Amino acid sequence: MTLMSVRDAHLIYPARGSGLFRSGRVYALTGAELDIAPGETVGVVGESGCGKSTLARVLVGVARPNSGSVRFRGEDVWAMPARRRRRVIGTGIGMIFQDPATALNRRLPVRRVLRDPLDVHRRGTPAWREERVRELMSLVGLPPHLADALPGQLSGGQRQRVAIARALALEPDLVVADEPTSALDVSVRAQILNLLLDLKERLGLALVFVSHDIQTVRRMSDRVVTMYLGRIVEEAPAAEVTAHARHPYTRALFSATPGLLDPIEPIPLAGPVPSASAPPSGCPFRTRCWKAQADCAASMPGFTGEAGEHRFRCHHPVDPAETTRQLVRQAVTAQERS
């Protein structure tokens, strides 16, 4: 059973500064396909600007794809009337934002912040809503006396706990967490991650976890999705992604994280990330890939493998038997030849 499904989603923004006499487009998402099962945790990794947050906005119904479909519980999200879409998405999907300091209204006390979703969707009686606020605070480990505190009076970890409680207020089936620990001190991150893992198990939530921290994604997730320049290039079970990644970009990305692969230097990538306004033809990673050949420029390959299993998009994938040390030598040789 699939809780949420994205099919061939494309999202294109006008380039900054474009207008009557200057045109330009930013290809934020290109042909994205993703299925999320009930209770599953999907981790999304990639460099800055690869489309992770754009995908998150599509999942929560904030950004409408220019083409493609987004289905939640079997229904096309953008075929619904606007009022019904707000109700279905608002009650069925929760969002945890990157920075709790800006995600919470600094003028509202914690009690009002947590009551707000209940008031908007008219859940229960006023007395029931107050009781629900107390339940939510207990659920995320916040003491009752903080109910009247303003966000500015809380620590970073406490603010993020409030943000998590707000995301859970309406008992959603899916929670999308966009870099939920990047704005927190290292000492607090483990507490928030353990809280998310505990809540996922206790409440049976499906979770999409977006992060730059590859080790955290691997630990939190059942399945890891790698994105590059607005495209999903590989999906793999979390237990397999480090040792059995097939796409060269995934392999290079994980090799750059200390302690995940062989304890040697990361696989070098030549050149900068291409612009999303003028992506390369064919496979967008070919301009930095040591395995690139002529067919990589001609077309973007389709997925090899089945949805929900290990699959990737690459004309010349990495052989699982190749060690990171061998791949480093190949990449260095390719750079010397160029």
Coordinates of C-alpha atoms in Angstrom, one line a residue:
M1 CA 0.0 0.0 0.0
T2 CA 1.2 3.5 -0.9
L3 CA 0.5 6.5 1.4
M4 CA 1.9 9.1 -0.9
S5 CA 3.0 8.9 -4.6
V6 CA 4.8 11.4 -6.8
R7 CA 4.9 10.7 -10.5
D8 CA 7.0 12.5 -13.1
A9 CA 6.8 15.8 -11.2
H10 CA 8.4 18.9 -12.8
L11 CA 8.7 22.2 -11.1
I12 CA 10.1 25.2 -12.9
Y13 CA 10.5 28.7 -11.4
P14 CA 11.1 31.9 -13.3
A15 CA 14.7 32.9 -12.9
R16 CA 15.4 35.9 -10.7
G17 CA 15.5 39.1 -12.7
S18 CA 13.6 37.6 -15.6
G19 CA 10.8 39.6 -17.1
L20 CA 9.5 41.1 -20.4
F21 CA 13.0 41.6 -21.8
R22 CA 14.8 38.8 -20.0
S23 CA 13.6 35.3 -19.8
G24 CA 15.0 32.5 -17.7
R25 CA 13.9 29.4 -15.9
V26 CA 15.1 27.4 -12.9
Y27 CA 14.5 23.7 -13.2
A28 CA 14.0 23.0 -9.5
L29 CA 12.5 19.5 -10.0
T30 CA 12.7 17.3 -13.1
G31 CA 10.8 14.0 -13.5
A32 CA 10.7 13.2 -9.7
E33 CA 9.1 9.9 -8.8
L34 CA 8.7 8.7 -5.3
D35 CA 6.5 6.3 -3.3
I36 CA 6.1 6.5 0.5
A37 CA 4.6 3.6 2.4
P38 CA 2.7 3.9 5.7
G39 CA 5.2 3.8 8.6
E40 CA 8.2 4.1 6.4
T41 CA 11.1 6.6 6.8
V42 CA 12.5 7.9 3.6
G43 CA 15.8 9.9 3.8
V44 CA 16.6 12.4 1.1
V45 CA 20.3 13.5 0.6
G46 CA 22.2 15.6 -1.8
E47 CA 24.3 18.7 -2.1
S48 CA 22.8 22.2 -1.6
G49 CA 20.5 23.2 -4.4
C50 CA 19.8 19.6 -5.5
G51 CA 16.0 20.0 -4.9
K52 CA 15.6 18.3 -1.5
S53 CA 13.6 21.2 0.0
T54 CA 11.6 21.6 -3.3
L55 CA 10.6 18.0 -3.1
A56 CA 9.5 18.5 0.5
R57 CA 7.4 21.5 -0.5
V58 CA 5.7 19.4 -3.2
L59 CA 5.0 16.7 -0.7
V60 CA 3.2 19.0 1.7
G61 CA 1.2 20.8 -1.0
V62 CA 2.9 24.1 -0.8
A63 CA 4.4 24.0 -4.3
R64 CA 2.3 22.8 -7.2
P65 CA 4.3 20.9 -9.9
N66 CA 4.0 22.3 -13.5
S67 CA 3.3 18.8 -14.6
G68 CA 3.1 15.3 -13.1
S69 CA 0.9 14.1 -10.3
V70 CA 1.0 14.0 -6.5
R71 CA -1.4 11.5 -4.8
F72 CA -2.1 11.2 -1.1
R73 CA -4.1 8.2 0.1
G74 CA -4.8 7.4 -3.5
E75 CA -6.3 10.8 -4.4
D76 CA -4.7 13.4 -6.7
V77 CA -3.9 16.3 -4.5
W78 CA -4.2 19.0 -7.2
A79 CA -7.4 17.6 -8.6
M80 CA -9.2 18.3 -5.3
P81 CA -11.2 21.5 -4.7
A82 CA -9.0 24.0 -2.8
R83 CA -11.0 23.8 0.4
R84 CA -10.8 20.0 0.5
R85 CA -7.1 20.0 -0.4
R86 CA -6.4 22.3 2.6
R87 CA -8.3 20.0 4.9
V88 CA -6.8 16.7 3.6
I89 CA -3.2 18.0 3.5
G90 CA -3.5 20.1 6.6
T91 CA -4.7 17.2 8.7
G92 CA -2.9 14.3 7.0
I93 CA 0.6 15.8 6.6
G94 CA 2.7 17.6 9.2
M95 CA 5.8 19.7 8.5
I96 CA 8.9 20.3 10.7
F97 CA 10.9 23.3 9.4
Q98 CA 14.6 23.8 9.5
D99 CA 14.8 26.7 11.9
P100 CA 12.5 26.6 14.9
A101 CA 13.3 30.2 15.8
T102 CA 11.6 31.5 12.6
A103 CA 9.0 28.7 12.2
L104 CA 7.2 29.7 15.5
N105 CA 5.3 32.9 16.0
R106 CA 7.4 34.7 18.5
R107 CA 4.4 36.6 19.9
L108 CA 2.4 33.6 20.8
P109 CA 2.9 31.4 23.9
V110 CA 3.5 27.7 23.4
R111 CA -0.1 27.0 24.3
R112 CA -1.4 29.1 21.5
V113 CA 1.1 27.7 19.0
L114 CA -0.1 24.2 19.7
R115 CA -3.7 25.1 19.7
D116 CA -3.6 26.9 16.4
P117 CA -3.9 23.8 14.1
L118 CA -6.8 22.5 16.3
D119 CA -8.6 25.9 16.1
V120 CA -8.1 26.2 12.4
H121 CA -9.5 22.8 11.7
R122 CA -12.1 23.1 14.5
R123 CA -11.1 19.9 16.3
G124 CA -13.2 19.1 19.4
T125 CA -14.4 21.5 22.0
P126 CA -12.3 24.3 23.6
A127 CA -11.8 22.1 26.7
W128 CA -10.7 19.1 24.5
R129 CA -8.2 21.4 22.7
E130 CA -6.6 22.5 26.0
E131 CA -6.3 18.9 27.0
R132 CA -4.8 18.0 23.6
V133 CA -2.2 20.8 24.1
R134 CA -1.2 19.2 27.4
E135 CA -0.9 15.7 25.8
L136 CA 1.3 17.1 23.0
M137 CA 3.7 18.8 25.4
S138 CA 3.9 15.5 27.4
L139 CA 4.4 13.6 24.2
V140 CA 7.5 15.6 23.2
G141 CA 8.9 15.9 26.7
L142 CA 8.1 19.5 27.5
P143 CA 7.2 20.4 31.1
P144 CA 3.7 21.9 31.7
H145 CA 5.0 25.2 33.1
L146 CA 6.3 26.1 29.6
A147 CA 2.8 26.3 28.2
D148 CA 2.7 30.1 28.8
A149 CA 6.3 30.7 27.7
L150 CA 7.1 32.6 24.5
P151 CA 9.4 30.9 21.9
G152 CA 12.1 33.5 22.7
Q153 CA 12.2 32.2 26.3
L154 CA 13.0 28.6 25.2
S155 CA 16.2 26.9 24.3
G156 CA 16.8 25.8 20.7
G157 CA 16.0 22.2 21.6
Q158 CA 12.8 23.2 23.4
R159 CA 11.6 25.3 20.4
Q160 CA 12.2 22.3 18.1
R161 CA 10.1 20.1 20.4
V162 CA 7.3 22.7 20.2
A163 CA 7.6 22.6 16.4
I164 CA 7.4 18.8 16.4
A165 CA 4.4 18.8 18.7
R166 CA 2.7 21.3 16.4
A167 CA 3.3 19.0 13.4
L168 CA 1.7 16.1 15.4
A169 CA -1.3 18.1 16.7
L170 CA -3.8 16.7 14.1
E171 CA -2.4 13.1 14.2
P172 CA -1.0 13.1 10.6
D173 CA -0.1 9.9 8.7
L174 CA 3.0 11.6 7.2
V175 CA 5.6 14.0 8.7
V176 CA 8.0 15.8 6.5
A177 CA 11.1 17.0 8.3
D178 CA 13.3 19.5 6.4
E179 CA 16.7 19.7 8.0
P180 CA 15.1 19.5 11.5
T181 CA 18.4 19.6 13.4
S182 CA 20.7 21.8 11.3
A183 CA 20.0 24.9 13.4
L184 CA 20.7 23.1 16.7
D185 CA 23.8 22.6 18.7
V186 CA 25.5 19.2 18.4
S187 CA 24.6 18.3 22.0
V188 CA 20.9 18.8 21.3
R189 CA 20.7 17.1 17.9
A190 CA 20.9 13.6 19.3
Q191 CA 18.0 14.3 21.7
I192 CA 15.7 15.6 18.8
L193 CA 16.7 12.7 16.5
N194 CA 16.0 10.1 19.3
L195 CA 12.6 11.9 19.9
L196 CA 11.7 11.6 16.2
L197 CA 12.6 7.9 16.2
D198 CA 10.6 7.3 19.3
L199 CA 7.5 9.1 18.0
K200 CA 7.7 7.3 14.7
E201 CA 7.6 3.9 16.5
R202 CA 4.9 4.9 19.0
L203 CA 2.6 6.7 16.5
G204 CA 3.3 4.6 13.4
L205 CA 4.2 7.7 11.4
A206 CA 5.6 7.8 7.9
L207 CA 8.5 10.2 7.8
V208 CA 10.4 12.0 5.1
F209 CA 13.7 13.1 6.5
V210 CA 15.6 15.7 4.5
S211 CA 19.2 16.4 5.6
H212 CA 22.8 17.1 4.5
D213 CA 24.0 14.9 7.3
I214 CA 24.4 11.6 5.6
Q215 CA 25.2 9.6 8.7
T216 CA 22.0 10.8 10.3
V217 CA 19.9 10.0 7.3
R218 CA 21.3 6.5 7.1
R219 CA 20.6 5.9 10.8
M220 CA 17.1 7.4 10.7
S221 CA 15.8 5.9 7.4
D222 CA 14.5 2.7 6.0
R223 CA 15.3 3.9 2.4
V224 CA 17.7 6.6 1.2
V225 CA 16.9 8.7 -1.9
T226 CA 19.8 10.6 -3.6
M227 CA 19.0 13.8 -5.5
Y228 CA 21.2 15.7 -8.0
L229 CA 20.2 18.9 -9.8
G230 CA 16.5 18.4 -9.3
R231 CA 16.5 14.7 -10.2
I232 CA 16.2 11.6 -8.1
V233 CA 19.2 9.5 -9.3
E234 CA 19.1 6.6 -6.9
E235 CA 17.0 4.9 -4.2
A236 CA 18.4 2.2 -2.0
P237 CA 17.6 0.5 1.4
A238 CA 19.5 2.3 4.1
A239 CA 21.4 -0.9 5.0
E240 CA 22.8 -1.2 1.4
V241 CA 23.4 2.4 0.4
T242 CA 27.0 2.7 1.6
A243 CA 28.4 -0.5 0.4
H244 CA 26.2 -1.1 -2.7
A245 CA 25.5 2.3 -4.1
R246 CA 25.5 2.1 -8.0
H247 CA 25.3 5.7 -9.1
P248 CA 28.7 7.4 -9.2
Y249 CA 27.3 10.5 -7.4
T250 CA 25.9 8.5 -4.5
R251 CA 29.2 6.7 -4.2
A252 CA 31.1 10.0 -4.2
L253 CA 28.7 11.6 -1.8
F254 CA 29.0 8.8 0.8
S255 CA 32.8 8.5 0.4
A256 CA 33.1 12.1 1.6
T257 CA 31.6 11.2 5.0
P258 CA 34.3 10.1 7.4
G259 CA 33.8 6.6 8.7
L260 CA 31.2 5.4 6.3
L261 CA 33.4 3.8 3.6
D262 CA 37.1 3.0 3.4
P263 CA 39.2 5.3 5.6
I264 CA 40.8 7.1 2.6
E265 CA 40.4 10.4 0.8
P266 CA 36.9 11.1 -0.8
I267 CA 36.3 10.4 -4.5
P268 CA 37.2 13.7 -6.2
L269 CA 34.6 15.4 -8.4
A270 CA 35.7 17.7 -11.2
G271 CA 34.2 21.1 -11.5
P272 CA 31.3 22.9 -9.9
V273 CA 27.7 21.9 -9.7
P274 CA 26.0 23.0 -13.0
S275 CA 23.4 25.7 -12.9
A276 CA 19.8 24.7 -12.5
S277 CA 18.9 27.4 -15.0
A278 CA 21.0 25.7 -17.7
P279 CA 21.3 22.0 -16.8
P280 CA 23.5 19.8 -19.0
S281 CA 21.9 17.6 -21.6
G282 CA 21.3 14.0 -20.8
C283 CA 22.6 13.0 -17.4
P284 CA 23.2 16.1 -15.4
F285 CA 26.0 14.5 -13.4
R286 CA 28.1 13.8 -16.5
T287 CA 30.1 17.0 -16.3
R288 CA 31.6 15.9 -13.0
C289 CA 31.5 12.1 -13.5
W290 CA 34.7 10.1 -14.1
K291 CA 32.6 7.3 -15.9
A292 CA 30.9 9.7 -18.3
Q293 CA 30.8 8.7 -22.0
A294 CA 29.1 10.0 -25.2
D295 CA 25.8 8.3 -24.4
C296 CA 25.6 10.2 -21.1
A297 CA 25.2 13.5 -23.0
A298 CA 22.7 12.0 -25.4
S299 CA 20.0 11.0 -22.9
M300 CA 19.0 10.7 -19.3
P301 CA 18.6 6.9 -18.5
G302 CA 15.5 5.5 -17.0
F303 CA 15.5 3.7 -13.7
T304 CA 17.1 0.3 -13.4
G305 CA 15.2 -1.7 -10.8
E306 CA 11.8 -1.7 -9.3
A307 CA 10.1 1.1 -7.3
G308 CA 10.5 0.7 -3.6
E309 CA 13.6 -1.4 -4.1
H310 CA 17.2 -0.6 -5.0
R311 CA 17.1 1.4 -8.3
F312 CA 19.2 4.0 -10.0
R313 CA 19.5 6.1 -13.2
C314 CA 22.9 5.7 -14.8
H315 CA 24.3 4.5 -18.1
H316 CA 27.6 3.3 -16.5
P317 CA 26.9 2.4 -12.9
V318 CA 29.5 1.6 -10.3
D319 CA 30.3 -2.1 -10.1
P320 CA 29.4 -3.3 -6.5
A321 CA 32.7 -5.2 -6.4
E322 CA 34.7 -2.0 -6.9
T323 CA 36.2 -0.6 -3.7
T324 CA 36.3 3.1 -2.9
R325 CA 40.1 3.1 -3.4
Q326 CA 39.7 1.8 -7.0
L327 CA 37.1 4.5 -7.7
V328 CA 39.4 7.2 -6.4
R329 CA 42.1 6.0 -8.7
Q330 CA 39.7 6.0 -11.7
A331 CA 38.4 9.5 -10.8
V332 CA 42.0 10.9 -10.5
T333 CA 43.0 9.4 -13.8
A334 CA 39.9 10.8 -15.6
Q335 CA 40.8 14.3 -14.2
E336 CA 44.4 14.0 -15.4
R337 CA 43.3 13.0 -18.9
S338 CA 40.9 16.0 -19.1

